[in-house]
Coordinates of C-alpha atoms (C1' of nucleotides) in Angstrom, one line a residue:
Chain A
X51 CA -2.7 -36.7 10.4
X52 CA -5.1 -38.9 8.3
X53 CA -6.6 -38.4 4.9
X54 CA -10.0 -38.8 6.3
X55 CA -10.0 -36.0 8.8
X56 CA -11.4 -36.2 12.2
X57 CA -14.2 -33.9 13.4
X58 CA -11.7 -31.5 14.9
X59 CA -9.7 -31.1 11.7
X60 CA -12.8 -30.6 9.6
X61 CA -14.3 -28.1 12.1
X62 CA -11.0 -26.1 12.0
X63 CA -11.1 -25.8 8.2
X64 CA -14.8 -24.8 8.3
X65 CA -14.4 -22.2 11.0
X66 CA -11.3 -20.8 9.3
X67 CA -13.3 -20.4 6.1
X68 CA -16.2 -18.9 8.0
X69 CA -13.9 -16.3 9.6
X70 CA -12.5 -15.3 6.2
X71 CA -15.9 -15.1 4.7
X72 CA -17.2 -12.9 7.4
X73 CA -14.1 -10.7 7.2
X74 CA -14.6 -10.4 3.5
X75 CA -18.2 -9.3 4.1
X76 CA -17.0 -6.6 6.5
X77 CA -14.3 -5.6 4.0
X78 CA -17.1 -5.1 1.4
X79 CA -19.1 -3.0 3.9
X80 CA -16.4 -0.8 5.5
X81 CA -13.1 -1.2 3.8
X82 CA -9.9 -2.7 5.0
X83 CA -8.9 -0.4 7.8
X84 CA -12.2 -0.8 9.4
X85 CA -11.9 -4.6 9.5
X86 CA -11.9 -5.6 13.2
X87 CA -11.5 -9.0 14.8
X88 CA -14.0 -8.1 17.4
X89 CA -16.7 -7.4 14.8
X90 CA -16.0 -10.5 12.9
X91 CA -16.2 -12.6 16.1
X92 CA -19.4 -10.9 17.1
X93 CA -21.0 -11.6 13.8
X94 CA -20.0 -15.3 14.0
X95 CA -21.4 -15.6 17.5
X96 CA -18.0 -16.2 19.0
X97 CA -16.0 -14.3 21.6
X98 CA -13.3 -12.2 20.2
X99 CA -10.5 -14.1 21.8
X100 CA -11.6 -17.3 20.2
X101 CA -10.3 -16.0 16.8
X102 CA -6.8 -16.2 18.1
X103 CA -7.1 -20.0 17.8
X104 CA -7.2 -19.4 14.0
X105 CA -5.2 -16.3 13.3
X106 CA -2.5 -15.1 15.6
X107 CA -3.3 -11.4 14.9
X108 CA -5.4 -9.1 12.9
X109 CA -2.5 -8.6 10.4
X110 CA -2.3 -12.4 9.7
X111 CA -6.0 -12.4 8.9
X112 CA -5.4 -9.4 6.6
X113 CA -2.6 -11.3 4.9
X114 CA -4.8 -14.3 4.3
X115 CA -7.4 -12.1 2.7
X116 CA -4.8 -10.4 0.5
X117 CA -3.4 -13.7 -0.7
X118 CA -7.0 -14.9 -1.4
X119 CA -7.7 -11.8 -3.4
X120 CA -4.6 -12.0 -5.5
X121 CA -5.4 -15.7 -6.1
X122 CA -9.0 -14.9 -7.0
X123 CA -8.1 -12.2 -9.6
X124 CA -5.2 -14.3 -10.9
X125 CA -7.5 -17.3 -11.3
X126 CA -10.1 -15.2 -13.1
X127 CA -7.4 -14.1 -15.5
X128 CA -6.1 -17.6 -16.0
X129 CA -9.6 -19.0 -16.7
X130 CA -10.4 -16.2 -19.1
X131 CA -7.3 -17.2 -21.1
X132 CA -8.1 -20.9 -20.9
X133 CA -11.6 -20.2 -22.2
X134 CA -10.2 -18.8 -25.4
X135 CA -10.2 -21.0 -28.4
X136 CA -6.8 -22.2 -29.8
X137 CA -7.5 -20.2 -32.9
X138 CA -8.1 -16.9 -31.1
X139 CA -5.8 -14.1 -32.0
X140 CA -3.3 -12.8 -29.4
X141 CA -5.1 -9.5 -29.2
X142 CA -8.4 -11.3 -28.6
X143 CA -6.8 -13.3 -25.7
X144 CA -5.3 -10.2 -24.3
X145 CA -8.6 -8.3 -24.2
X146 CA -10.4 -11.3 -22.8
X147 CA -8.0 -11.4 -19.9
X148 CA -8.2 -7.6 -19.4
X149 CA -12.0 -7.9 -19.3
X150 CA -11.8 -10.7 -16.8
X151 CA -9.6 -8.6 -14.5
X152 CA -12.0 -5.7 -14.8
X153 CA -15.1 -7.8 -14.1
X154 CA -13.5 -9.4 -11.0
X155 CA -12.6 -5.9 -9.7
X156 CA -16.1 -4.5 -10.3
X157 CA -17.6 -7.6 -8.6
X158 CA -15.2 -7.3 -5.6
X159 CA -14.3 -3.7 -5.2
X160 CA -13.1 -3.8 -1.6
X161 CA -11.0 -6.9 -2.2
X162 CA -9.6 -5.1 -5.2
X163 CA -8.9 -2.0 -3.2
X164 CA -7.1 -4.2 -0.6
X165 CA -4.6 -5.3 -3.2
X166 CA -4.4 -2.5 -5.7
X167 CA -5.4 0.5 -3.6
X168 CA -3.3 2.5 -1.1
X169 CA -1.2 0.2 1.1
X170 CA -2.8 -0.4 4.5
X171 CA -0.9 1.8 6.9
X172 CA 1.3 0.0 9.4
X173 CA 1.0 -3.2 7.4
X174 CA 3.8 -4.6 5.3
X175 CA 3.1 -7.4 2.9
X176 CA 5.0 -10.6 3.8
X177 CA 6.8 -12.7 1.2
X178 CA 3.8 -15.0 1.0
X179 CA 1.9 -12.5 -1.1
X180 CA 4.6 -12.2 -3.8
X181 CA 3.7 -15.3 -5.7
X182 CA -0.1 -14.8 -5.9
X183 CA 0.5 -11.1 -6.7
X184 CA 2.4 -12.1 -9.9
X185 CA -0.3 -14.3 -11.4
X186 CA -2.1 -11.7 -13.6
X187 CA 1.3 -10.4 -14.9
X188 CA 2.3 -14.0 -15.8
X189 CA -0.9 -14.5 -17.8
X190 CA -0.2 -11.4 -19.8
X191 CA 3.4 -12.5 -20.4
X192 CA 2.3 -15.9 -21.6
X193 CA 0.0 -14.3 -24.2
X194 CA 2.9 -12.4 -25.6
X195 CA 5.1 -15.5 -25.5
X196 CA 2.6 -17.5 -27.4
X197 CA 2.3 -14.7 -30.0
X198 CA 6.0 -14.5 -30.3
X199 CA 6.3 -18.2 -31.0
X200 CA 3.4 -18.1 -33.4
X201 CA 2.8 -15.5 -36.1
X202 CA 5.2 -13.1 -34.4
X203 CA 5.1 -9.9 -32.5
X204 CA 5.8 -6.3 -33.5
X205 CA 8.2 -5.0 -30.8
X206 CA 7.4 -1.4 -29.9
X207 CA 10.2 1.2 -30.2
X208 CA 12.7 1.1 -27.4
X209 CA 14.5 4.3 -26.4
X210 CA 18.2 4.0 -25.8
X211 CA 18.1 4.9 -22.0
X212 CA 15.7 2.1 -21.4
X213 CA 17.7 -0.6 -23.2
X214 CA 19.7 -1.9 -20.3
X215 CA 16.7 -2.0 -18.0
X216 CA 14.5 -3.6 -20.7
X217 CA 17.2 -6.4 -21.1
X218 CA 17.3 -7.0 -17.4
X219 CA 13.5 -7.3 -17.3
X220 CA 13.4 -9.7 -20.2
X221 CA 16.1 -11.8 -18.6
X222 CA 14.3 -11.8 -15.3
X223 CA 10.8 -12.9 -16.3
X224 CA 10.5 -13.3 -20.0
X225 CA 13.8 -14.6 -21.4
X226 CA 12.3 -15.6 -24.7
X227 CA 10.8 -12.2 -25.5
X228 CA 12.5 -9.1 -27.1
X229 CA 13.5 -6.6 -24.4
X230 CA 11.2 -4.0 -25.9
X231 CA 8.2 -6.3 -25.5
X232 CA 9.2 -7.1 -21.9
X233 CA 9.3 -3.4 -21.0
X234 CA 6.1 -2.7 -22.8
X235 CA 4.4 -5.6 -21.0
X236 CA 5.2 -4.2 -17.6
X237 CA 3.9 -0.8 -18.6
X238 CA 0.7 -2.2 -20.1
X239 CA 0.2 -4.3 -16.9
X240 CA 0.4 -1.1 -14.8
X241 CA -1.8 0.8 -17.2
X242 CA -4.4 -2.0 -17.2
X243 CA -4.8 -1.5 -13.4
X244 CA -4.9 2.2 -13.9
X245 CA -8.0 1.9 -16.0
X246 CA -9.6 -0.6 -13.6
X247 CA -8.7 1.5 -10.5
X248 CA -10.1 4.7 -12.0
X249 CA -13.4 2.9 -12.7
X250 CA -13.6 1.1 -9.3
X251 CA -12.4 4.0 -7.3
X252 CA -14.9 6.4 -8.9
X253 CA -12.6 8.7 -10.9
X254 CA -14.7 8.0 -14.0
X255 CA -17.8 9.4 -12.3
X256 CA -19.3 11.9 -14.8
X257 CA -16.4 11.3 -17.1
X258 CA -17.0 7.9 -18.7
X259 CA -20.6 6.7 -18.9
X260 CA -20.6 3.8 -21.4
X261 CA -17.8 2.0 -19.8
X262 CA -17.7 -1.4 -21.5
X263 CA -16.8 -0.2 -25.0
X264 CA -14.5 2.4 -23.5
X265 CA -12.6 -0.3 -21.6
X266 CA -12.6 -2.7 -24.6
X267 CA -11.0 0.0 -26.8
X268 CA -8.4 0.8 -24.1
X269 CA -7.5 -2.9 -23.7
X270 CA -7.2 -3.2 -27.4
X271 CA -4.8 -0.3 -27.5
X272 CA -2.8 -1.9 -24.7
X273 CA -2.5 -5.0 -26.9
X274 CA -1.2 -2.8 -29.6
X275 CA 1.3 -1.2 -27.3
X276 CA 3.0 -4.5 -26.6
X277 CA 3.0 -5.5 -30.2
X278 CA 0.2 -8.0 -30.3
X279 CA -1.5 -6.4 -33.2
X280 CA 0.6 -6.9 -36.3
X281 CA 0.7 -4.0 -38.8
X282 CA -1.4 -4.8 -41.8
Chain B
X544 CA -13.9 42.8 7.1
X545 CA -10.9 44.9 6.2
X546 CA -8.1 44.4 3.7
X547 CA -5.5 44.8 6.4
X548 CA -6.6 42.0 8.7
X549 CA -6.7 42.4 12.4
X550 CA -4.7 40.1 14.7
X551 CA -7.7 37.8 15.1
X552 CA -8.2 37.2 11.3
X553 CA -4.5 36.8 10.8
X554 CA -4.2 34.3 13.7
X555 CA -7.1 32.3 12.3
X556 CA -5.4 31.9 8.9
X557 CA -2.1 30.9 10.5
X558 CA -3.7 28.4 12.9
X559 CA -5.8 26.9 10.1
X560 CA -2.6 26.5 8.0
X561 CA -0.7 25.0 11.0
X562 CA -3.5 22.4 11.5
X563 CA -3.4 21.4 7.9
X564 CA 0.4 21.2 7.9
X565 CA 0.4 19.0 11.0
X566 CA -2.4 16.9 9.5
X567 CA -0.3 16.4 6.4
X568 CA 2.6 15.4 8.5
X569 CA 0.5 12.7 10.2
X570 CA -0.8 11.6 6.8
X571 CA 2.7 11.1 5.7
X572 CA 3.5 9.1 8.8
X573 CA 0.4 6.9 9.2
X574 CA -1.9 7.3 6.2
X575 CA -5.3 8.8 5.9
X576 CA -7.4 6.5 8.0
X577 CA -5.0 7.0 11.0
X578 CA -5.4 10.7 10.8
X579 CA -6.9 11.8 14.1
X580 CA -8.0 15.2 15.3
X581 CA -6.8 14.5 18.8
X582 CA -3.3 13.6 17.6
X583 CA -3.1 16.8 15.5
X584 CA -4.2 18.9 18.4
X585 CA -1.8 17.2 20.8
X586 CA 1.1 17.9 18.4
X587 CA 0.1 21.6 18.1
X588 CA -0.1 21.9 21.9
X589 CA -3.8 22.6 21.7
X590 CA -6.7 20.8 23.3
X591 CA -8.6 18.6 20.9
X592 CA -11.9 20.5 21.2
X593 CA -10.1 23.7 20.1
X594 CA -9.8 22.3 16.5
X595 CA -13.6 22.5 16.2
X596 CA -13.2 26.3 16.0
X597 CA -11.4 25.6 12.7
X598 CA -13.0 22.5 11.2
X599 CA -16.5 21.3 12.1
X600 CA -15.4 17.7 11.9
X601 CA -12.7 15.3 11.0
X602 CA -14.3 14.8 7.6
X603 CA -14.1 18.5 6.8
X604 CA -10.4 18.5 7.6
X605 CA -10.0 15.5 5.3
X606 CA -11.8 17.3 2.6
X607 CA -9.5 20.3 3.0
X608 CA -6.5 18.1 2.6
X609 CA -8.0 16.4 -0.4
X610 CA -8.7 19.6 -2.1
X611 CA -5.2 20.9 -1.3
X612 CA -3.7 17.7 -2.7
X613 CA -5.6 17.9 -6.0
X614 CA -4.6 21.5 -6.3
X615 CA -1.0 20.7 -5.6
X616 CA -0.6 18.0 -8.2
X617 CA -2.7 20.1 -10.6
X618 CA -0.5 23.0 -10.2
X619 CA 2.6 20.9 -10.6
X620 CA 1.2 19.7 -13.9
X621 CA 0.3 23.3 -15.0
X622 CA 3.7 24.6 -14.1
X623 CA 5.5 21.9 -16.0
X624 CA 3.5 22.8 -19.0
X625 CA 4.2 26.5 -18.6
X626 CA 7.9 25.8 -18.3
X627 CA 8.0 24.3 -21.8
X628 CA 9.3 26.5 -24.6
X629 CA 6.8 27.6 -27.2
X630 CA 8.8 25.5 -29.8
X631 CA 8.5 22.3 -27.8
X632 CA 6.7 19.5 -29.5
X633 CA 3.3 18.3 -28.2
X634 CA 4.9 15.0 -27.2
X635 CA 7.7 16.8 -25.3
X636 CA 5.0 18.8 -23.4
X637 CA 3.0 15.7 -22.7
X638 CA 5.9 13.8 -21.2
X639 CA 7.0 16.8 -19.2
X640 CA 3.5 17.0 -17.6
X641 CA 3.6 13.2 -17.0
X642 CA 7.0 13.5 -15.3
X643 CA 5.7 16.4 -13.1
X644 CA 2.8 14.3 -11.9
X645 CA 5.1 11.4 -11.1
X646 CA 7.6 13.6 -9.3
X647 CA 4.9 15.1 -7.2
X648 CA 3.5 11.7 -6.3
X649 CA 6.8 10.3 -5.3
X650 CA 7.5 13.4 -3.2
X651 CA 4.1 13.2 -1.5
X652 CA 3.1 9.6 -1.5
X653 CA 0.5 9.8 1.2
X654 CA -1.2 12.8 -0.2
X655 CA -1.2 11.0 -3.5
X656 CA -2.7 7.9 -1.9
X657 CA -5.4 10.2 -0.4
X658 CA -6.6 11.2 -3.8
X659 CA -5.7 8.4 -6.1
X660 CA -5.7 5.4 -3.7
X661 CA -8.6 3.5 -2.3
X662 CA -11.4 5.7 -1.2
X663 CA -11.5 6.4 2.5
X664 CA -14.2 4.2 3.9
X665 CA -17.3 6.1 5.2
X666 CA -16.1 9.3 3.5
X667 CA -17.8 10.6 0.4
X668 CA -16.1 13.4 -1.5
X669 CA -18.2 16.5 -1.6
X670 CA -18.7 18.6 -4.8
X671 CA -15.9 21.0 -3.7
X672 CA -13.4 18.4 -4.8
X673 CA -14.6 18.0 -8.4
X674 CA -13.0 21.1 -9.8
X675 CA -9.5 20.6 -8.3
X676 CA -9.7 16.9 -9.3
X677 CA -10.0 17.8 -12.9
X678 CA -6.9 20.0 -13.2
X679 CA -4.4 17.4 -14.4
X680 CA -6.9 16.1 -17.0
X681 CA -7.5 19.6 -18.3
X682 CA -3.7 20.1 -18.7
X683 CA -3.5 16.9 -20.8
X684 CA -6.5 18.1 -22.9
X685 CA -5.0 21.5 -23.5
X686 CA -1.8 19.9 -24.9
X687 CA -3.9 17.9 -27.4
X688 CA -5.9 20.9 -28.3
X689 CA -2.8 22.9 -29.0
X690 CA -1.4 20.1 -31.1
X691 CA -4.7 19.9 -33.0
X692 CA -4.6 23.6 -33.8
X693 CA -0.9 23.4 -34.8
X694 CA 0.7 20.8 -36.9
X695 CA -2.2 18.5 -36.3
X696 CA -2.9 15.3 -34.5
X697 CA -3.2 11.7 -35.6
X698 CA -6.5 10.4 -34.2
X699 CA -6.2 6.8 -33.1
X700 CA -8.6 4.1 -34.4
X701 CA -12.1 4.3 -32.9
X702 CA -14.1 1.1 -32.7
X703 CA -17.7 1.4 -33.7
X704 CA -19.2 0.5 -30.3
X705 CA -17.3 3.4 -28.7
X706 CA -18.3 6.0 -31.3
X707 CA -21.4 7.4 -29.5
X708 CA -19.6 7.6 -26.1
X709 CA -16.5 9.2 -27.6
X710 CA -18.7 11.8 -29.2
X711 CA -20.3 12.5 -25.9
X712 CA -17.0 12.8 -24.2
X713 CA -15.7 15.2 -26.8
X714 CA -18.8 17.3 -26.6
X715 CA -18.6 17.4 -22.8
X716 CA -15.0 18.5 -22.3
X717 CA -13.1 18.8 -25.6
X718 CA -15.5 20.1 -28.2
X719 CA -12.8 21.1 -30.6
X720 CA -11.1 17.7 -30.6
X721 CA -11.9 14.5 -32.7
X722 CA -14.0 12.1 -30.6
X723 CA -11.3 9.4 -31.0
X724 CA -8.8 11.7 -29.4
X725 CA -11.1 12.6 -26.6
X726 CA -11.6 9.0 -25.7
X727 CA -7.9 8.2 -26.0
X728 CA -7.2 11.1 -23.7
X729 CA -9.4 9.8 -21.0
X730 CA -7.8 6.4 -21.3
X731 CA -4.3 7.8 -21.3
X732 CA -5.2 9.9 -18.2
X733 CA -6.2 6.8 -16.3
X734 CA -3.2 4.9 -17.6
X735 CA -0.8 7.6 -16.5
X736 CA -2.1 7.2 -12.9
X737 CA -1.8 3.5 -13.3
X738 CA 1.9 3.8 -13.9
X739 CA 2.3 6.3 -11.0
X740 CA 0.2 4.3 -8.6
X741 CA 2.1 1.1 -9.2
X742 CA 5.3 2.9 -8.5
X743 CA 4.1 4.8 -5.5
X744 CA 2.2 1.8 -4.0
X745 CA 5.1 -0.6 -4.4
X746 CA 3.9 -2.9 -7.1
X747 CA 7.1 -2.3 -9.1
X748 CA 9.2 -3.6 -6.2
X749 CA 11.6 -6.1 -7.8
X750 CA 10.0 -5.6 -11.2
X751 CA 11.2 -2.2 -12.4
X752 CA 14.5 -1.0 -11.1
X753 CA 15.6 1.8 -13.3
X754 CA 12.3 3.7 -13.1
X755 CA 13.1 7.0 -14.7
X756 CA 13.7 5.8 -18.3
X757 CA 10.9 3.2 -17.9
X758 CA 8.4 5.9 -17.0
X759 CA 9.7 8.2 -19.7
X760 CA 9.2 5.5 -22.3
X761 CA 5.7 4.7 -21.1
X762 CA 4.8 8.4 -21.1
X763 CA 6.0 8.7 -24.6
X764 CA 3.9 5.7 -25.6
X765 CA 0.8 7.4 -24.0
X766 CA 1.5 10.5 -26.1
X767 CA 1.5 8.2 -29.1
X768 CA -1.7 6.6 -28.1
X769 CA -3.6 9.9 -28.2
X770 CA -2.0 10.8 -31.5
X771 CA 0.5 13.4 -30.4
X772 CA 3.3 11.7 -32.3
X773 CA 2.8 12.2 -36.0
X774 CA 3.7 9.3 -38.2
X775 CA 6.9 10.0 -40.1
Chain C
dT1294 C1' -12.6 -52.1 24.7
dG1295 C1' -11.5 -49.2 28.4
dT1296 C1' -8.9 -45.9 30.8
dA1297 C1' -5.5 -42.0 31.6
dC1298 C1' -3.6 -38.3 29.7
dA1299 C1' -2.7 -34.7 26.2
dT1300 C1' -4.5 -31.6 23.0
dC1301 C1' -7.2 -28.0 21.6
dA1302 C1' -11.6 -24.8 20.8
dG1303 C1' -14.0 -21.7 23.0
dT1304 C1' -15.2 -18.6 27.3
dG1305 C1' -15.4 -14.4 30.0
dA1306 C1' -13.2 -11.0 32.3
dA1307 C1' -9.8 -7.7 32.1
dC1308 C1' -5.9 -4.4 30.5
dG1309 C1' -4.9 -0.2 28.5
dC1310 C1' -5.6 2.5 24.7
dG1311 C1' -7.3 6.2 21.5
dC1312 C1' -11.0 8.1 19.2
dG1313 C1' -14.8 12.1 17.8
dT1314 C1' -17.6 15.1 19.7
dT1315 C1' -20.2 18.1 23.2
dC1316 C1' -20.6 21.5 26.7
dA1317 C1' -20.2 25.1 30.0
dC1318 C1' -16.5 28.1 31.1
dT1319 C1' -12.8 31.9 30.9
dG1320 C1' -10.4 35.6 29.2
dA1321 C1' -8.7 38.1 25.5
dT1322 C1' -9.7 40.7 21.2
dG1323 C1' -12.6 43.6 18.5
dT1324 C1' -16.7 47.1 17.8
dA1325 C1' -20.2 50.7 18.5
dC1326 C1' -21.3 54.7 20.6
Chain D
dT1423 C1' -10.4 58.6 24.0
dG1424 C1' -13.0 55.8 26.9
dT1425 C1' -16.5 52.6 28.1
dA1426 C1' -20.0 48.7 27.5
dC1427 C1' -21.0 45.0 25.1
dA1428 C1' -20.4 41.3 21.6
dT1429 C1' -17.5 38.1 19.4
dC1430 C1' -14.5 34.5 19.4
dA1431 C1' -10.3 31.2 20.6
dG1432 C1' -9.1 28.1 23.6
dT1433 C1' -9.8 25.2 28.1
dG1434 C1' -10.8 21.1 30.7
dA1435 C1' -13.8 17.6 31.9
dA1436 C1' -16.8 14.3 30.4
dC1437 C1' -19.7 11.1 27.3
dG1438 C1' -19.8 6.7 25.1
dC1439 C1' -17.5 4.0 22.1
dG1440 C1' -14.7 0.2 19.9
dC1441 C1' -10.4 -1.7 19.5
dG1442 C1' -6.3 -5.7 19.8
dT1443 C1' -4.6 -8.7 22.8
dT1444 C1' -3.7 -11.5 27.1
dC1445 C1' -4.9 -14.9 30.5
dA1446 C1' -6.6 -18.4 33.5
dC1447 C1' -10.4 -21.4 32.9
dT1448 C1' -13.7 -25.3 31.3
dG1449 C1' -15.1 -29.0 28.8
dA1450 C1' -15.0 -31.6 24.7
dT1451 C1' -12.3 -34.3 21.3
dG1452 C1' -8.4 -37.2 20.2
dT1453 C1' -4.5 -40.6 21.3
dA1454 C1' -1.5 -44.1 23.5
dC1455 C1' -1.3 -48.1 26.0

DNA sequence: TGTACATCAGTGAACGCGCGTTCACTGATGTAC
DNA sequence: TGTACATCAGTGAACGCGCGTTCACTGATGTAC
């Protein structure tokens, strides 16, 4: 264990990356269920059993890809937020993040499907995916938190039956926000991916043609639904 | 070709239904990609080649299941609307339909995944699925149309870049509605399935616990986003 | 600096499995005269 | 009503395929003394 790695350690890192890259390529070509260790090995000029030096099973390789995908879309969201100027309005930050998520999804449709599509049958996500999976949501929460500490936020109506659950949500992952905002954030989070999924999965085929402004408007409306657009 | 079918015709209908039922069962157990003609035949006590008397290929069987699923969720939505009293408010009808879609999805998660999850790799939906796929959307449109012809509707804001596309959408499938409402309807439609997909696909695990009131509130907010809740 | 040993990447063959689809066939059901 | 023929459901064997995973092995790289 040295900081300057030996040839073996370096090779291991490189081959692991090459396997994941090739697996991603096959994901993009055929989808997650068609991903096969043998095909990956074949393409890399290795024998299929050699992959077992790097991933103990097909499922472990899938998990690695899932974690990478969550991290990639999470990072896209975080960077979009970071690129906003300090003076940018909460709504502007919100839509910038939404756009970044959409752009990433359109650029990586199969990796998107891997994490936001139907669960892969027979595969159950291990705990390792929980953290990365939360990143986009955390970015959205942070925008609301900043707004709340700044010029304020306009909490949406909160129906009585949802009060208790909204308070629990707020306590769990946004203790400084009004419960109504916490609940609205979770709903908006799901709705954002509804918009993206419909576009990526083809449901907008022959329904929405000019998709950029359509999405921008919907994202803006989501910002309104969580109270980021203050009433005039 | 007689109205009173012979034994052969009747048997054909029954066996076709049995094949689809068994296929649905396997869908529920293993997901779409794991659906195999051989396994279906085995379970029905037939030889695998016999299925080819009923479906020319695995893809055709998949298509039949997809059409059935779209029809089932569409019918659930239509019936939920029909069950509403004439005096019910547009928002009440809207949330009733949303609830019906959610209930159907939770009761048939794999059929739901088949139509609203990641596309099945290597399978492209034929034209026959287009009509059934539109049914839920049409129900939502009809609610807005009724509201518009009744006490009216409160069109949401429409950003300038979206105007042309919104007008096209309105002309295409809701000529009697304001363009802003047409665009908002499409967005709400996608967002509804975002909420349902996150619940069905497990993204709400450890995030939303008391899901009924959460969903009800979100559906109500969607109604508001298309202008079904008139400002007081 | 050199040697003996341990670690590890990659090989190649094999196991057992399930799949979609084709094909020539048998025998029962339906139809025309 | 009976007979000859056509239609069709279902059989069973076979084709060629790809898969995940295991295992004993070779040979190169790294480590301890």
